[in-house]
Amino acid sequence: MKKNNLLTKLGITAPSVELIIQPDWATKHGITLVVKRDDLLHPLISGNKWRKLKYALIPAIEAKTTHIISFGGGFSNHVHALGYCCQQLNIQFTAIIRGDYSLNPSPMLQDLIRWKANIQYVDRQTYQQRTNPDYLQTLQQQYPDTLIIPEGGSQLQALKGVTEIIDELQSPYDYVLVPVASGGTLAGLATVINTGLNNHNTLTDCTIIGIGVLKGEGYLEQLVTDLLAKDTQTRSWHINHDYHFGGYAKSNHVLTEFCQDFYQQTEIKLETVYSGKLLFALRDLIAKWYL
Ligand SMILES: *Cc1c(COP(=O)(O)O)cnc(C)c1O
């Protein structure tokens, strides 16, 4: 299948738009904020999940892969997006889910059930094996001709798809901010692909700032470093750990009120797991910068 056929088949509308937003907390300092609306790429495949899956799916389709396995929590956007892709592409999908949601499946899992995915609920200890080479080898032997995609879709092939976010940018930026959970998106944004073209899109003077959305000081940096090959040319990057709000998917009224206020000012809906924490962090960092 050609790349464009794949996009059509899945209903992906790339490239995504860059939208200037003007919340008062940025305009009062004369800062131009732009959001790359990857959330609008597709109604079900959330933006960065598509970026990370693209170059895993293309070879899988070319190799006529009939079965894909991946991992996630009960509310995983990655598993949801991949499940949808597999359903559209006629590939059997097995989701290995941390925890037993069989009695109260999340909206994502309800969709997977409708899409006839094979859902395996496993306990914490089994889930912890998800990156263990012996476990993966056993799984691979159990299911031959199966593509195993890691949690969050964050693997080496994912970086290429993510770098396309930078390629698409219409103007240069000083900073790019991104939420960090499994690190693949940050690693991709930090990667400089030397195309030989000397255009602004190489953005070599740009700093990539990750905002950790879970308690992961040190751990998240390691995930990103592990994804970046030693000889990869990278932009400068770091992860800020001050805005995880107590952990993954944890929130409080300060964050929800911020998201409501942001919606009133920009008409963009933020969720509190990723984008809410990101923009909250940005407002706070701007305020501190100008103190
Ligand atoms: C999954 C997700 C992230 C986290 O990306 P990683 O590559 O896992 O770090 C960030 N933002 C949104 C909206 C997501 O769905």
Short mmCIF file of C-alpha atoms and ligand atoms in Angstrom, two decimals:
data_model
loop_
_atom_site.label_atom_id
_atom_site.label_comp_id
_atom_site.label_asym_id
_atom_site.label_seq_id
_atom_site.Cartn_x
_atom_site.Cartn_y
_atom_site.Cartn_z
CA MET A 1 0.00 0.00 0.00
CA LYS A 2 1.30 3.45 -0.86
CA LYS A 3 1.76 5.94 1.96
CA ASN A 4 -1.01 8.20 0.72
CA ASN A 5 -3.40 5.28 0.38
CA LEU A 6 -2.68 4.45 3.98
CA LEU A 7 -3.51 8.01 5.06
CA THR A 8 -6.74 7.90 3.05
CA LYS A 9 -7.69 4.50 4.35
CA LEU A 10 -7.27 5.65 7.95
CA GLY A 11 -8.76 9.09 7.30
CA ILE A 12 -5.69 11.04 8.44
CA THR A 13 -5.60 14.68 7.37
CA ALA A 14 -1.91 15.61 7.42
CA PRO A 15 -0.23 18.03 7.74
CA SER A 16 -1.84 19.47 10.84
CA VAL A 17 -2.35 23.21 11.20
CA GLU A 18 -0.26 25.64 13.22
CA LEU A 19 -2.55 27.92 15.14
CA ILE A 20 -1.53 31.16 16.82
CA ILE A 21 -3.12 31.43 20.26
CA GLN A 22 -3.27 34.51 22.42
CA PRO A 23 -4.01 33.76 26.06
CA ASP A 24 -3.51 36.91 28.18
CA TRP A 25 -0.64 35.34 30.13
CA ALA A 26 1.44 35.16 26.94
CA THR A 27 0.35 38.30 25.09
CA LYS A 28 1.14 40.55 28.05
CA HIS A 29 4.79 39.59 27.62
CA GLY A 30 4.68 39.89 23.84
CA ILE A 31 5.19 36.15 23.38
CA THR A 32 3.83 34.47 20.27
CA LEU A 33 2.44 31.04 21.03
CA VAL A 34 1.62 28.56 18.32
CA VAL A 35 -0.01 25.17 18.78
CA LYS A 36 0.51 22.47 16.21
CA ARG A 37 -2.93 20.89 16.18
CA ASP A 38 -1.95 17.25 15.80
CA ASP A 39 -5.09 16.48 17.78
CA LEU A 40 -7.01 17.36 14.60
CA LEU A 41 -5.22 14.78 12.44
CA HIS A 42 -7.95 12.25 13.14
CA PRO A 43 -10.99 11.96 15.45
CA LEU A 44 -9.79 8.70 17.04
CA ILE A 45 -6.07 8.38 16.36
CA SER A 46 -4.65 11.05 18.65
CA GLY A 47 -1.93 13.01 16.92
CA ASN A 48 1.41 11.95 18.29
CA LYS A 49 0.23 8.32 18.43
CA TRP A 50 -0.16 8.41 14.66
CA ARG A 51 3.27 10.00 14.23
CA LYS A 52 4.82 7.21 16.28
CA LEU A 53 2.93 4.39 14.55
CA LYS A 54 3.31 5.48 10.95
CA TYR A 55 6.69 3.93 10.23
CA ALA A 56 5.86 0.81 12.18
CA LEU A 57 2.64 0.26 10.20
CA ILE A 58 3.99 0.92 6.71
CA PRO A 59 6.49 -1.99 6.74
CA ALA A 60 3.97 -4.18 8.58
CA ILE A 61 1.49 -3.66 5.76
CA GLU A 62 4.17 -4.26 3.13
CA ALA A 63 5.13 -7.50 4.89
CA LYS A 64 1.42 -8.47 5.02
CA THR A 65 1.57 -8.77 8.81
CA THR A 66 -1.67 -10.33 10.07
CA HIS A 67 -1.30 -9.75 13.80
CA ILE A 68 -0.01 -6.92 16.00
CA ILE A 69 0.48 -6.98 19.77
CA SER A 70 0.98 -3.96 22.00
CA PHE A 71 0.78 -2.86 25.62
CA GLY A 72 -0.91 -0.17 27.65
CA GLY A 73 -2.93 0.89 30.67
CA GLY A 74 -6.72 0.72 30.70
CA PHE A 75 -7.00 4.27 29.36
CA SER A 76 -4.16 4.11 26.83
CA ASN A 77 -4.55 6.40 23.82
CA HIS A 78 -1.81 4.42 22.10
CA VAL A 79 -3.63 1.09 22.38
CA HIS A 80 -6.84 2.80 21.29
CA ALA A 81 -5.23 4.41 18.22
CA LEU A 82 -3.42 1.23 17.23
CA GLY A 83 -6.56 -0.85 17.72
CA TYR A 84 -8.42 1.45 15.36
CA CYS A 85 -5.64 1.28 12.74
CA CYS A 86 -5.60 -2.52 12.91
CA GLN A 87 -9.37 -2.71 12.53
CA GLN A 88 -9.24 -0.45 9.48
CA LEU A 89 -6.32 -2.39 7.99
CA ASN A 90 -7.76 -5.84 8.68
CA ILE A 91 -4.97 -6.80 11.05
CA GLN A 92 -5.79 -8.84 14.16
CA PHE A 93 -4.87 -6.83 17.26
CA THR A 94 -3.96 -8.14 20.70
CA ALA A 95 -3.85 -5.58 23.51
CA ILE A 96 -2.03 -6.55 26.68
CA ILE A 97 -3.60 -4.35 29.34
CA ARG A 98 -2.29 -3.65 32.83
CA GLY A 99 -5.06 -4.49 35.31
CA ASP A 100 -8.40 -6.26 34.97
CA TYR A 101 -11.03 -4.02 33.41
CA SER A 102 -13.24 -6.87 32.23
CA LEU A 103 -16.14 -5.74 34.46
CA ASN A 104 -15.80 -2.02 33.82
CA PRO A 105 -14.01 -1.39 30.52
CA SER A 106 -12.93 2.21 29.86
CA PRO A 107 -14.32 4.00 26.78
CA MET A 108 -11.10 3.06 24.95
CA LEU A 109 -11.50 -0.61 25.85
CA GLN A 110 -15.18 -0.56 24.87
CA ASP A 111 -14.12 0.60 21.42
CA LEU A 112 -11.50 -2.17 21.24
CA ILE A 113 -14.16 -4.73 22.10
CA ARG A 114 -16.35 -3.37 19.29
CA TRP A 115 -13.37 -3.56 16.95
CA LYS A 116 -12.96 -7.24 17.86
CA ALA A 117 -9.53 -6.83 19.41
CA ASN A 118 -8.17 -9.63 21.54
CA ILE A 119 -7.78 -8.06 24.99
CA GLN A 120 -5.61 -9.74 27.60
CA TYR A 121 -5.81 -8.32 31.09
CA VAL A 122 -2.63 -9.01 33.03
CA ASP A 123 -1.49 -8.27 36.57
CA ARG A 124 1.21 -5.74 37.42
CA GLN A 125 3.99 -8.31 37.59
CA THR A 126 3.24 -9.72 34.15
CA TYR A 127 2.92 -6.20 32.77
CA GLN A 128 6.32 -5.32 34.15
CA GLN A 129 7.78 -7.94 31.80
CA ARG A 130 6.74 -5.87 28.78
CA THR A 131 10.29 -4.85 27.88
CA ASN A 132 12.02 -8.02 29.07
CA PRO A 133 13.73 -9.64 26.05
CA ASP A 134 13.03 -13.21 27.26
CA TYR A 135 9.34 -12.45 27.75
CA LEU A 136 9.13 -10.80 24.33
CA GLN A 137 10.87 -13.73 22.71
CA THR A 138 8.42 -16.15 24.29
CA LEU A 139 5.54 -13.99 23.11
CA GLN A 140 7.01 -13.91 19.61
CA GLN A 141 7.33 -17.71 19.56
CA GLN A 142 3.79 -18.08 20.82
CA TYR A 143 2.56 -15.81 18.01
CA PRO A 144 4.76 -16.19 14.93
CA ASP A 145 4.45 -13.60 12.15
CA THR A 146 3.35 -11.07 14.72
CA LEU A 147 4.61 -7.53 15.10
CA ILE A 148 5.13 -6.51 18.72
CA ILE A 149 4.98 -2.75 19.29
CA PRO A 150 6.14 -1.43 22.68
CA GLU A 151 4.05 0.60 25.13
CA GLY A 152 3.20 4.07 23.85
CA GLY A 153 4.53 3.06 20.42
CA SER A 154 7.85 4.49 21.55
CA GLN A 155 10.54 2.68 19.62
CA LEU A 156 13.24 3.59 17.15
CA GLN A 157 10.93 3.62 14.08
CA ALA A 158 8.69 6.07 15.93
CA LEU A 159 11.27 8.85 15.79
CA LYS A 160 11.09 9.23 12.02
CA GLY A 161 7.36 9.85 12.10
CA VAL A 162 7.74 12.39 14.90
CA THR A 163 10.46 14.32 13.05
CA GLU A 164 7.83 15.04 10.39
CA ILE A 165 6.17 17.36 12.92
CA ILE A 166 9.27 19.57 12.72
CA ASP A 167 9.51 19.19 8.92
CA GLU A 168 5.99 20.54 8.58
CA LEU A 169 6.58 23.70 10.62
CA GLN A 170 5.95 26.88 8.67
CA SER A 171 8.29 29.12 10.65
CA PRO A 172 11.24 28.81 13.02
CA TYR A 173 10.69 28.65 16.79
CA ASP A 174 12.91 29.25 19.81
CA TYR A 175 11.26 26.59 21.94
CA VAL A 176 9.11 23.56 21.34
CA LEU A 177 7.31 22.16 24.36
CA VAL A 178 5.87 18.66 24.60
CA PRO A 179 4.40 16.47 27.35
CA VAL A 180 6.49 13.40 28.20
CA ALA A 181 5.16 9.97 29.21
CA SER A 182 7.03 7.24 27.33
CA GLY A 183 9.52 9.64 25.75
CA GLY A 184 9.11 8.77 22.08
CA THR A 185 7.67 12.11 21.07
CA LEU A 186 10.37 14.12 22.82
CA ALA A 187 13.09 11.87 21.36
CA GLY A 188 11.69 12.38 17.87
CA LEU A 189 11.43 16.14 18.25
CA ALA A 190 15.00 16.29 19.51
CA THR A 191 16.32 14.27 16.58
CA VAL A 192 17.90 16.27 13.77
CA ILE A 193 17.64 14.44 10.49
CA ASN A 194 20.22 15.74 8.14
CA THR A 195 18.37 16.08 4.88
CA GLY A 196 21.13 18.08 3.26
CA LEU A 197 18.63 20.89 2.85
CA ASN A 198 19.67 23.95 4.71
CA ASN A 199 16.22 25.26 5.52
CA HIS A 200 14.80 26.62 8.76
CA ASN A 201 13.15 23.31 9.40
CA THR A 202 16.34 21.88 10.77
CA LEU A 203 15.62 24.25 13.72
CA THR A 204 19.05 23.67 15.16
CA ASP A 205 18.83 26.65 17.51
CA CYS A 206 15.56 25.48 18.96
CA THR A 207 15.37 24.01 22.47
CA ILE A 208 12.96 21.15 23.11
CA ILE A 209 11.42 21.27 26.58
CA GLY A 210 9.65 18.18 27.82
CA ILE A 211 7.12 18.45 30.63
CA GLY A 212 7.00 15.20 32.61
CA VAL A 213 3.37 14.17 33.15
CA LEU A 214 4.30 11.49 35.70
CA LYS A 215 6.76 11.24 38.59
CA GLY A 216 9.75 10.23 36.56
CA GLU A 217 12.82 12.27 37.32
CA GLY A 218 15.79 10.43 35.84
CA TYR A 219 13.60 7.64 34.49
CA LEU A 220 12.10 9.76 31.71
CA GLU A 221 15.50 11.15 30.70
CA GLN A 222 16.74 7.56 30.48
CA LEU A 223 13.84 6.54 28.23
CA VAL A 224 14.64 9.39 25.86
CA THR A 225 18.39 8.74 25.90
CA ASP A 226 17.81 5.04 25.20
CA LEU A 227 15.82 5.95 22.09
CA LEU A 228 18.45 8.32 20.76
CA ALA A 229 21.25 6.45 19.04
CA LYS A 230 24.73 7.52 20.12
CA ASP A 231 25.54 9.16 16.80
CA THR A 232 22.21 10.96 16.44
CA GLN A 233 22.48 14.70 16.05
CA THR A 234 20.08 16.25 18.54
CA ARG A 235 18.68 19.64 19.39
CA SER A 236 19.23 20.71 22.96
CA TRP A 237 16.54 19.16 25.16
CA HIS A 238 15.64 18.74 28.81
CA ILE A 239 12.70 17.58 30.90
CA ASN A 240 11.03 19.67 33.58
CA HIS A 241 9.54 17.61 36.43
CA ASP A 242 7.67 20.32 38.34
CA TYR A 243 4.26 19.87 36.72
CA HIS A 244 3.22 16.21 37.03
CA PHE A 245 0.54 17.09 39.64
CA GLY A 246 1.29 13.98 41.69
CA GLY A 247 1.57 11.44 38.89
CA TYR A 248 0.16 10.07 35.68
CA ALA A 249 -3.48 11.14 35.12
CA LYS A 250 -3.48 12.85 38.54
CA SER A 251 -5.12 16.23 38.60
CA ASN A 252 -6.55 18.84 40.97
CA HIS A 253 -8.90 21.81 40.84
CA VAL A 254 -6.08 24.22 40.02
CA LEU A 255 -5.37 22.29 36.84
CA THR A 256 -9.02 21.81 35.86
CA GLU A 257 -9.72 25.52 36.44
CA PHE A 258 -6.70 26.41 34.31
CA CYS A 259 -8.04 24.21 31.51
CA GLN A 260 -11.46 25.89 31.73
CA ASP A 261 -9.90 29.34 31.64
CA PHE A 262 -7.74 28.34 28.70
CA TYR A 263 -10.82 27.13 26.85
CA GLN A 264 -12.58 30.43 27.46
CA GLN A 265 -9.62 32.34 26.10
CA THR A 266 -8.72 30.18 23.11
CA GLU A 267 -11.64 27.80 22.46
CA ILE A 268 -9.18 24.92 22.63
CA LYS A 269 -10.17 22.04 24.91
CA LEU A 270 -7.30 20.68 26.98
CA GLU A 271 -7.32 17.34 28.77
CA THR A 272 -5.66 17.14 32.19
CA VAL A 273 -3.42 14.15 31.41
CA TYR A 274 -1.08 15.75 28.87
CA SER A 275 -1.94 19.02 27.18
CA GLY A 276 -3.38 20.66 30.32
CA LYS A 277 -0.20 20.00 32.28
CA LEU A 278 1.89 21.22 29.35
CA LEU A 279 0.15 24.57 28.99
CA PHE A 280 -0.12 25.04 32.75
CA ALA A 281 3.65 24.55 32.90
CA LEU A 282 4.17 26.99 30.07
CA ARG A 283 2.13 29.71 31.77
CA ASP A 284 4.05 29.20 34.99
CA LEU A 285 7.45 29.16 33.29
CA ILE A 286 6.65 32.37 31.41
CA ALA A 287 5.49 34.04 34.66
CA LYS A 288 8.68 32.99 36.47
CA TRP A 289 10.88 34.06 33.58
CA TYR A 290 9.46 37.57 33.84
CA LEU A 291 9.52 37.79 37.64
C1 LIG B 1 0.60 9.79 24.54
C2 LIG B 1 0.60 11.26 24.60
C3 LIG B 1 1.73 11.98 25.02
C4 LIG B 1 2.98 11.28 25.50
O1 LIG B 1 3.88 10.99 24.46
P1 LIG B 1 5.13 10.03 24.73
O2 LIG B 1 5.74 9.84 23.39
O3 LIG B 1 4.57 8.75 25.29
O4 LIG B 1 6.03 10.69 25.70
C5 LIG B 1 1.67 13.36 25.00
N1 LIG B 1 0.56 14.02 24.62
C6 LIG B 1 -0.56 13.37 24.22
C7 LIG B 1 -1.76 14.17 23.82
C8 LIG B 1 -0.58 11.98 24.19
O5 LIG B 1 -1.70 11.35 23.78
#
